[in-house]
Coordinates of N, CA, C and O in Angstrom, one line a residue:
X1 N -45.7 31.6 -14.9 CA -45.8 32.4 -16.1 C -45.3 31.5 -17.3 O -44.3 30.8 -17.2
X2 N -46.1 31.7 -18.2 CA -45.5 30.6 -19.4 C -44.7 32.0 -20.4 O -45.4 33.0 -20.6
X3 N -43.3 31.8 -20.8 CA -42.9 32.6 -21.4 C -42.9 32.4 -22.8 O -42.8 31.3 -23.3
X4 N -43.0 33.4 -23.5 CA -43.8 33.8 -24.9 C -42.2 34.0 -25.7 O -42.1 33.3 -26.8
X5 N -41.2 34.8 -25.2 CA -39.7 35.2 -25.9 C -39.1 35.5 -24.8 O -39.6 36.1 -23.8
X6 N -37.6 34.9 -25.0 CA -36.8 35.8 -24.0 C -35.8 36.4 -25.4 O -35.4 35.9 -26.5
X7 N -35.6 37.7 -24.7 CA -34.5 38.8 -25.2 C -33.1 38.1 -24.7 O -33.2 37.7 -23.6
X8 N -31.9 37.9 -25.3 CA -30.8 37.8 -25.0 C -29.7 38.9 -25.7 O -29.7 39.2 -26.9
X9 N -29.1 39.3 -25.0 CA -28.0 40.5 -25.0 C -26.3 40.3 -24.6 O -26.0 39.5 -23.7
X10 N -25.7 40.6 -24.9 CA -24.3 40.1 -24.1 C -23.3 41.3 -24.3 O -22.8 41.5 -25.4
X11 N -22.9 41.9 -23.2 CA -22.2 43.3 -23.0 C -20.7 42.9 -22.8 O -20.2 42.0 -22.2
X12 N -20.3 43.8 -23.3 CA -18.4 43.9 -23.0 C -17.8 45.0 -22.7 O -17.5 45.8 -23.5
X13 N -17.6 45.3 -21.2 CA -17.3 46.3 -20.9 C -18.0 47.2 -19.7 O -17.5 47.8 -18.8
X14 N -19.2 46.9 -20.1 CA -20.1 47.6 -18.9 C -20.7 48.8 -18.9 O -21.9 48.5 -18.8
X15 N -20.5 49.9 -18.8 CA -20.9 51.4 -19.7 C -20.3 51.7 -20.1 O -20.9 52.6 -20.8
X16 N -19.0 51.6 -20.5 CA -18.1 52.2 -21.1 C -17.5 50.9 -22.6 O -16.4 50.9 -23.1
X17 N -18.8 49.9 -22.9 CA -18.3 49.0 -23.5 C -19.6 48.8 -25.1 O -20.2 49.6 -25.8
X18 N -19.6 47.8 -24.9 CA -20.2 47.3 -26.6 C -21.5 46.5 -26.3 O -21.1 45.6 -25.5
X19 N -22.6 46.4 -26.5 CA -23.6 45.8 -26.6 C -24.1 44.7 -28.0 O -24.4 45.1 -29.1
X20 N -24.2 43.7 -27.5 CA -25.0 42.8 -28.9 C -26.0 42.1 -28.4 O -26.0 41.6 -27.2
X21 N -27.4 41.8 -29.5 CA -28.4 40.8 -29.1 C -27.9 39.7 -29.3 O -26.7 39.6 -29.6
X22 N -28.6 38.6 -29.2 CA -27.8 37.5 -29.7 C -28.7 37.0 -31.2 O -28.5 35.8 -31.6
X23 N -29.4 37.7 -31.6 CA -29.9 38.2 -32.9 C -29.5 38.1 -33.9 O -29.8 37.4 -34.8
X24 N -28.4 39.1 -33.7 CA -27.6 40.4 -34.2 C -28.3 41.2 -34.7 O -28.0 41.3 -35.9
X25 N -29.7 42.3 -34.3 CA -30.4 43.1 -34.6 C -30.2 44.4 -34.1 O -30.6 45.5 -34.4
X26 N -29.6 44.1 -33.1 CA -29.1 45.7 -32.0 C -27.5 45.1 -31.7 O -27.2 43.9 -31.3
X27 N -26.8 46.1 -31.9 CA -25.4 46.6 -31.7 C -25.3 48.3 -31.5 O -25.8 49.2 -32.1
X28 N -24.5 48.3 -30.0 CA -24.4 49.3 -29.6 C -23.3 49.9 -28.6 O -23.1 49.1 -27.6
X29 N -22.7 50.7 -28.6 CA -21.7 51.5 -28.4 C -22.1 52.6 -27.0 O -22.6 53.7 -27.0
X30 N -21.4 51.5 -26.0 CA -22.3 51.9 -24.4 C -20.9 53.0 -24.0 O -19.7 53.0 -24.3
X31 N -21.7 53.9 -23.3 CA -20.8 55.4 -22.8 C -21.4 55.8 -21.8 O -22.5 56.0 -22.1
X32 N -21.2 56.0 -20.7 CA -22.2 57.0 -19.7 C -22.4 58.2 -19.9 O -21.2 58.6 -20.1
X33 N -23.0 59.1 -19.8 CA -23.9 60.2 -20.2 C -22.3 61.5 -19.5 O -21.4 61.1 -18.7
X34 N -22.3 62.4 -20.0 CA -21.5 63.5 -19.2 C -21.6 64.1 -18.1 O -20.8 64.8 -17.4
X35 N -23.5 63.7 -17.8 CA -23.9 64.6 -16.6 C -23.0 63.5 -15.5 O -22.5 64.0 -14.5
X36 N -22.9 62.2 -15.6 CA -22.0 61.5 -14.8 C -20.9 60.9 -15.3 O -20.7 59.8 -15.5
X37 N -20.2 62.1 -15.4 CA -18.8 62.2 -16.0 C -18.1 60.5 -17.0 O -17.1 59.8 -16.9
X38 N -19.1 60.5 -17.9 CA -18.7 59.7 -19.1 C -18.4 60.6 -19.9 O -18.2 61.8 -19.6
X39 N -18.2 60.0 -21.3 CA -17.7 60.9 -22.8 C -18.8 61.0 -23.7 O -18.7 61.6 -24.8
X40 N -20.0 60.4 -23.1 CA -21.5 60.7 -24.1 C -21.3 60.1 -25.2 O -22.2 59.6 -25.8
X41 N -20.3 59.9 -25.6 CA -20.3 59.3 -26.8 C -20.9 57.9 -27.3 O -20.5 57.5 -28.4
X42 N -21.8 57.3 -26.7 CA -22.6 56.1 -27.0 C -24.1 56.1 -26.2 O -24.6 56.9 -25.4
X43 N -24.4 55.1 -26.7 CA -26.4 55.2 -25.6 C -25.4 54.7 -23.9 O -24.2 54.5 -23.5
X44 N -26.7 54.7 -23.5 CA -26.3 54.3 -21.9 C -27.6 53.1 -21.5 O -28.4 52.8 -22.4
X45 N -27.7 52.7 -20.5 CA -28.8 52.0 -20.2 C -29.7 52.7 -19.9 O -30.7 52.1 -19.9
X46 N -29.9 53.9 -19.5 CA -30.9 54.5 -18.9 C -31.5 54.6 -20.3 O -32.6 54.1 -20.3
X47 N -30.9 55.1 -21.5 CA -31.7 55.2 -22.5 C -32.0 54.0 -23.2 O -32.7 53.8 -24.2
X48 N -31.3 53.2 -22.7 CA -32.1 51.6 -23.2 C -33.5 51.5 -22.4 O -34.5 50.9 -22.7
X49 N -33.2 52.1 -21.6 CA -34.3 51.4 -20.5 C -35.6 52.2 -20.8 O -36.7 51.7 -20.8
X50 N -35.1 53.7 -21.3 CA -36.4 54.3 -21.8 C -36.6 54.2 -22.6 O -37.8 54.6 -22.9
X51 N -36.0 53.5 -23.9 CA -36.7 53.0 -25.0 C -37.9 51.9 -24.7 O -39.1 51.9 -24.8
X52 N -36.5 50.8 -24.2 CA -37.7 50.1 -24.5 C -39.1 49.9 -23.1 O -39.7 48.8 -23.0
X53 N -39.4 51.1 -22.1 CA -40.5 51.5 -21.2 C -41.7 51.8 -22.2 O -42.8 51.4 -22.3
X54 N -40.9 52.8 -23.1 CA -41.7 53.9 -23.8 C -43.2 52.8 -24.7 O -44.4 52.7 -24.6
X55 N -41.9 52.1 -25.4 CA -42.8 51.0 -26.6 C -43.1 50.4 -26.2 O -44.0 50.0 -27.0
X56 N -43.1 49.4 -24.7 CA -43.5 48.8 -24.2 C -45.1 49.2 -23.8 O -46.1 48.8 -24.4
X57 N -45.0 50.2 -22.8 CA -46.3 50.9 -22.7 C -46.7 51.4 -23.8 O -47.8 51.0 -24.3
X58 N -46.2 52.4 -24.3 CA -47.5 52.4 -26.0 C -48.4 51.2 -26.0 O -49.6 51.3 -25.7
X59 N -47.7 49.7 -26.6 CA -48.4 48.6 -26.8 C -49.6 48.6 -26.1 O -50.7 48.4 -26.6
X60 N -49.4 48.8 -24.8 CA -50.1 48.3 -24.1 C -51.3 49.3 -23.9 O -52.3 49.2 -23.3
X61 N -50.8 50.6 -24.7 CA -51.8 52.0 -24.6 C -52.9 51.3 -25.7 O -54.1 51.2 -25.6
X62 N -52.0 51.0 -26.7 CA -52.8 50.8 -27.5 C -53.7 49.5 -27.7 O -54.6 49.4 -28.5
X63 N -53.4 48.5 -26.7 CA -54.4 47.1 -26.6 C -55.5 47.8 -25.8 O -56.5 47.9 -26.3
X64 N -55.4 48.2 -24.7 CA -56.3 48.8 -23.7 C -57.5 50.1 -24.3 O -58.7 50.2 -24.0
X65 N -56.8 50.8 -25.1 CA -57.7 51.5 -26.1 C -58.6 50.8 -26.9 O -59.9 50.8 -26.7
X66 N -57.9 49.9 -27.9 CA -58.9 49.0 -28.5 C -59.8 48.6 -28.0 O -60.9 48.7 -28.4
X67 N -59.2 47.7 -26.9 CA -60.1 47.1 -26.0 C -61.4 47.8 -25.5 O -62.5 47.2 -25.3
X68 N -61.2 49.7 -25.3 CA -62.1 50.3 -24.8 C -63.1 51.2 -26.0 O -64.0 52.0 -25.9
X69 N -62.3 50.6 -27.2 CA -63.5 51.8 -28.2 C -62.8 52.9 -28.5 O -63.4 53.8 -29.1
X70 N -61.4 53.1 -28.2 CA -60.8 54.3 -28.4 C -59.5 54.2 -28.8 O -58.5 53.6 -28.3
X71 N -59.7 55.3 -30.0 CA -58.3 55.6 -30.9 C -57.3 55.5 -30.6 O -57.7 56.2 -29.6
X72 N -56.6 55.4 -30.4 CA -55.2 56.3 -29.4 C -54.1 56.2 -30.3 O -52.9 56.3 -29.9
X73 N -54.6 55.9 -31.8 CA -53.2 55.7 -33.0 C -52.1 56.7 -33.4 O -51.1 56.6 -34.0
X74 N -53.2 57.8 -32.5 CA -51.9 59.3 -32.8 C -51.1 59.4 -31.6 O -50.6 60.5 -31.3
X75 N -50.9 58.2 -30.4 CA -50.5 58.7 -29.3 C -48.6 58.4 -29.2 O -47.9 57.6 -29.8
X76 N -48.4 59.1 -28.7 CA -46.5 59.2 -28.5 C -46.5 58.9 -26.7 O -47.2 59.1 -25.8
X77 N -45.5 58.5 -26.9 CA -45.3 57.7 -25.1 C -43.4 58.9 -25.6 O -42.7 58.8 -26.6
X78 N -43.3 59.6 -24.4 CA -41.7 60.2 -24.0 C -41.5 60.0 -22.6 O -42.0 60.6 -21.6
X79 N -40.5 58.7 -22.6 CA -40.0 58.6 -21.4 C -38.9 58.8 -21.0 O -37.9 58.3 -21.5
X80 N -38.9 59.5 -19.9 CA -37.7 59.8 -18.7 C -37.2 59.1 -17.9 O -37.9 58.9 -16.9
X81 N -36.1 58.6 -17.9 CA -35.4 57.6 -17.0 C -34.5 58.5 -16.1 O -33.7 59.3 -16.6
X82 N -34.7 58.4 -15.0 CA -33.5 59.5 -14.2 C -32.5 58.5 -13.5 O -33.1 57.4 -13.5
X83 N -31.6 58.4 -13.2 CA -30.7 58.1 -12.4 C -29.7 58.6 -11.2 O -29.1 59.6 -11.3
X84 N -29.7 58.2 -10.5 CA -28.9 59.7 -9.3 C -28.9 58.3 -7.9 O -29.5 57.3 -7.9
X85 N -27.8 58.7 -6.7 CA -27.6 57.6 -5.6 C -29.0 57.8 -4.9 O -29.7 58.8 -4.9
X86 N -29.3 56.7 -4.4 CA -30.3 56.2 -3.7 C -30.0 56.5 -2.3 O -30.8 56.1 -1.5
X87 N -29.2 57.1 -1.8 CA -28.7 57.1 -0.5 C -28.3 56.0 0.5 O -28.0 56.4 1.6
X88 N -28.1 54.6 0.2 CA -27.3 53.4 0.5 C -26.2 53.4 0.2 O -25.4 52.6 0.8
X89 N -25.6 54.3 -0.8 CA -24.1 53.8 -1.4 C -24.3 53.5 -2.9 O -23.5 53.6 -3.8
X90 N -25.6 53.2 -3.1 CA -25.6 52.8 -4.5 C -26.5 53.4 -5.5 O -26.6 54.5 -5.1
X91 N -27.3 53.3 -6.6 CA -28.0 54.1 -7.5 C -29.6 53.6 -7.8 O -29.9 52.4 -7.9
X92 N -30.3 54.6 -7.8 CA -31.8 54.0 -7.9 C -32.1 55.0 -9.4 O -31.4 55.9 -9.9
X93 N -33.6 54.7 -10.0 CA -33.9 55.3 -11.1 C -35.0 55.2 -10.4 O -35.4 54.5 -9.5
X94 N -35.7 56.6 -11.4 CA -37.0 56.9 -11.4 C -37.7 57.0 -12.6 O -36.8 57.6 -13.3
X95 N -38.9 56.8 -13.5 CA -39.1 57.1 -14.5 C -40.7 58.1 -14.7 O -41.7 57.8 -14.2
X96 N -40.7 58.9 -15.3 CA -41.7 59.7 -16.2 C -42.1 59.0 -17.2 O -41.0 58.5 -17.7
X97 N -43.4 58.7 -17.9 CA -44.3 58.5 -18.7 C -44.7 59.9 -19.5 O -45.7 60.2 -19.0
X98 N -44.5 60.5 -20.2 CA -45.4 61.5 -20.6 C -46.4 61.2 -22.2 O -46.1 61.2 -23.4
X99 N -47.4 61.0 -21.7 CA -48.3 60.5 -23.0 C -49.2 61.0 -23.7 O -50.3 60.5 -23.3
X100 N -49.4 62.0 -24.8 CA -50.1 62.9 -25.6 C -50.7 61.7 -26.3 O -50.0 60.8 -26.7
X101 N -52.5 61.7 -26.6 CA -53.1 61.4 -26.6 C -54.6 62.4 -27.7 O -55.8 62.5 -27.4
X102 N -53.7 62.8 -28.9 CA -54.1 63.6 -29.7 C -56.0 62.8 -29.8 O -56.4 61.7 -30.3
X103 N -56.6 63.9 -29.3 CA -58.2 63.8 -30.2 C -58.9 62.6 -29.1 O -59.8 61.8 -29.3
X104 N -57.9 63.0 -27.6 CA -58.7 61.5 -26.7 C -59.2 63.1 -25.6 O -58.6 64.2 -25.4
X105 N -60.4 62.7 -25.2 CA -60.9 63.4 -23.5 C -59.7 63.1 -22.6 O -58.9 62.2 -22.7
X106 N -59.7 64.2 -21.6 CA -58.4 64.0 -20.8 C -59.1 62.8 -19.5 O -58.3 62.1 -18.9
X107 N -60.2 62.8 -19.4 CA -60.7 61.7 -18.5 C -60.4 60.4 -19.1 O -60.0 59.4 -18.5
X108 N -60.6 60.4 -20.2 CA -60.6 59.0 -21.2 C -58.9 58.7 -21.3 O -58.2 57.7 -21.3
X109 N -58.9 59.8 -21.4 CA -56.7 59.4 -21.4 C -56.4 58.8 -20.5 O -56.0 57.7 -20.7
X110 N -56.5 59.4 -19.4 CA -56.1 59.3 -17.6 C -56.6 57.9 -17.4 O -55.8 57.1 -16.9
X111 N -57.9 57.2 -17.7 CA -58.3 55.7 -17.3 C -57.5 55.0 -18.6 O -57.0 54.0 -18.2
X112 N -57.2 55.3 -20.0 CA -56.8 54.7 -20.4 C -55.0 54.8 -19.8 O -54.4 53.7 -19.8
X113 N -54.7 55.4 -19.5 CA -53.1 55.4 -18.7 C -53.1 54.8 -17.4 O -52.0 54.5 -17.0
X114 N -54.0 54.7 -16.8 CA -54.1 53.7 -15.5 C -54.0 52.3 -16.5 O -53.0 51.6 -16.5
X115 N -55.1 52.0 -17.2 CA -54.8 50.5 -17.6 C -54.1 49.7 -18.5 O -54.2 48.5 -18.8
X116 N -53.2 50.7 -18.9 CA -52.3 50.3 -19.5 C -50.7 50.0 -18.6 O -49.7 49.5 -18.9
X117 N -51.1 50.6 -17.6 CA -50.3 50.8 -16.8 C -50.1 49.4 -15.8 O -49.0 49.1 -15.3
X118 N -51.5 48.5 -15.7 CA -51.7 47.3 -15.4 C -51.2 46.5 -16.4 O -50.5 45.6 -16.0
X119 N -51.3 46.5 -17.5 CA -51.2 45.7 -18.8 C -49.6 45.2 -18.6 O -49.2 44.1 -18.2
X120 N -48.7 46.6 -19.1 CA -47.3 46.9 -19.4 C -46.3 46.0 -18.4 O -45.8 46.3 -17.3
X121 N -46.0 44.8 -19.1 CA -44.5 43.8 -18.6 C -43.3 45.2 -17.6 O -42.9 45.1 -16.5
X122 N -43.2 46.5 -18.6 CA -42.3 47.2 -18.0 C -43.1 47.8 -16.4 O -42.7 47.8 -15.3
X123 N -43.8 48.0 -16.7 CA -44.8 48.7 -15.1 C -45.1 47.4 -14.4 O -44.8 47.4 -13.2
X124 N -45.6 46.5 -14.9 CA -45.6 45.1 -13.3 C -44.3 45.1 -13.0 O -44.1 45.0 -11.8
X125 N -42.8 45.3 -13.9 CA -42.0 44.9 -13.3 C -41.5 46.2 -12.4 O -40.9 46.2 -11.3
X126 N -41.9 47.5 -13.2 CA -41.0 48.6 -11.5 C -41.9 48.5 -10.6 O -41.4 48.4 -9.5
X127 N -43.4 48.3 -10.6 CA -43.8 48.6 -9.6 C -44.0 48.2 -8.2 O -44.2 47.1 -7.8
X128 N -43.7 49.3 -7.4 CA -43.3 48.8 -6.0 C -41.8 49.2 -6.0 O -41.4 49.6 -4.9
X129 N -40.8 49.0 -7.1 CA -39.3 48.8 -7.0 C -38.8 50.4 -7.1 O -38.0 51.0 -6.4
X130 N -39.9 51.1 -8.5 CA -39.2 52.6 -8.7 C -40.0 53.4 -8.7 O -41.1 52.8 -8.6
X131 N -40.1 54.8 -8.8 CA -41.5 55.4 -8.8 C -41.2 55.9 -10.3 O -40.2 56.3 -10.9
X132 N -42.9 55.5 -10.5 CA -43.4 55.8 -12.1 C -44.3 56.6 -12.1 O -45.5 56.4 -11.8
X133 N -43.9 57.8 -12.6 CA -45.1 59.4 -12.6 C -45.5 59.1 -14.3 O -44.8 59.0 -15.3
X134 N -46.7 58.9 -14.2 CA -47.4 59.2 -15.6 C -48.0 60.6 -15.6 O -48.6 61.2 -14.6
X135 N -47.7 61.0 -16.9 CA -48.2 62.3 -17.1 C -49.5 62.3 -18.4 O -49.1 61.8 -19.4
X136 N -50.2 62.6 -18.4 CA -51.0 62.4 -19.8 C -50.9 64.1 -20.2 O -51.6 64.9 -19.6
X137 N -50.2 64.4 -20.9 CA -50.1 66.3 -21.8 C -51.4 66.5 -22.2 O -52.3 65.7 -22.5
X138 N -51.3 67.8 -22.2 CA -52.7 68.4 -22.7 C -53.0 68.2 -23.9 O -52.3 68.2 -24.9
X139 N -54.3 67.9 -23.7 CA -54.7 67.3 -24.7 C -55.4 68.1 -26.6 O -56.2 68.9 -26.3
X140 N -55.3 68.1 -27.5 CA -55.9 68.7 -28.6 C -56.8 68.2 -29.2 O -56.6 67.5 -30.3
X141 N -57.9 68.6 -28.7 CA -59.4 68.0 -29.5 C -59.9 67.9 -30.8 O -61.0 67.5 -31.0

């Protein structure tokens, strides 16, 4: 693979600590969530992780649309990151896709969400590793 950018980041603390790019374009104030007894008071990785899934796949919704003749400029990607023990001792995630696809056929959505699904750096990299449920919402013609 010939690499195009790498992202650099450098954390202090761990969930309960400080995040920076080496940018300085993202600074962030890391907390773990309440439902796993943190103080909520900052993002967490899981919500890093569904940010950047979400926009990731968009991108790639939207190359594969072009690619096929079809709009998809009104589409929203909401992604779910779950987290919870894997039963080893340690933690696995799972993620949801949910992708509205305003003014597309639900057939045309569904093949456009398969191939984007090929495209997306974030989906070659879980796949096999986590399970990824894509959802395409009903659609409004």
């Amino acid at each position: 693979m010939k690499v195009l950018y790498t992202a650099e980041a450098t954390v202090h603390g761990g969930r309960e600590g400080e995040a920076r790019s080496s940018d300085g374009n993202l600074t962030v104030k890391l907390s773990p969530p309440t439902e796993i007894d943190g103080s909520g008071e900052g993002t967490n990785p899981e919500q890093l992780f569904a940010v950047g899934y979400a926009a990731c796949f968009q991108s790639a919704l939207l190359r594969v649309a072009q690619r096929e003749q079809v709009d998809a400029s009104q589409s929203t990607i909401t992604s779910r990151v779950g987290i919870g023990p894997n039963g080893q001792g340690g933690f696995g995630l799972e993620v949801e896709l949910r992708v509205s696809l305003t003014g597309v056929e639900a057939a045309t959505g569904e093949k456009l969400l398969e191939l984007a699904h090929q495209v997306c750096p974030y989906s070659n990299a879980t796949r096999s590793n986590i399970p990824v449920k894509l959802t395409l919402e009903e659609q409004r013609l």
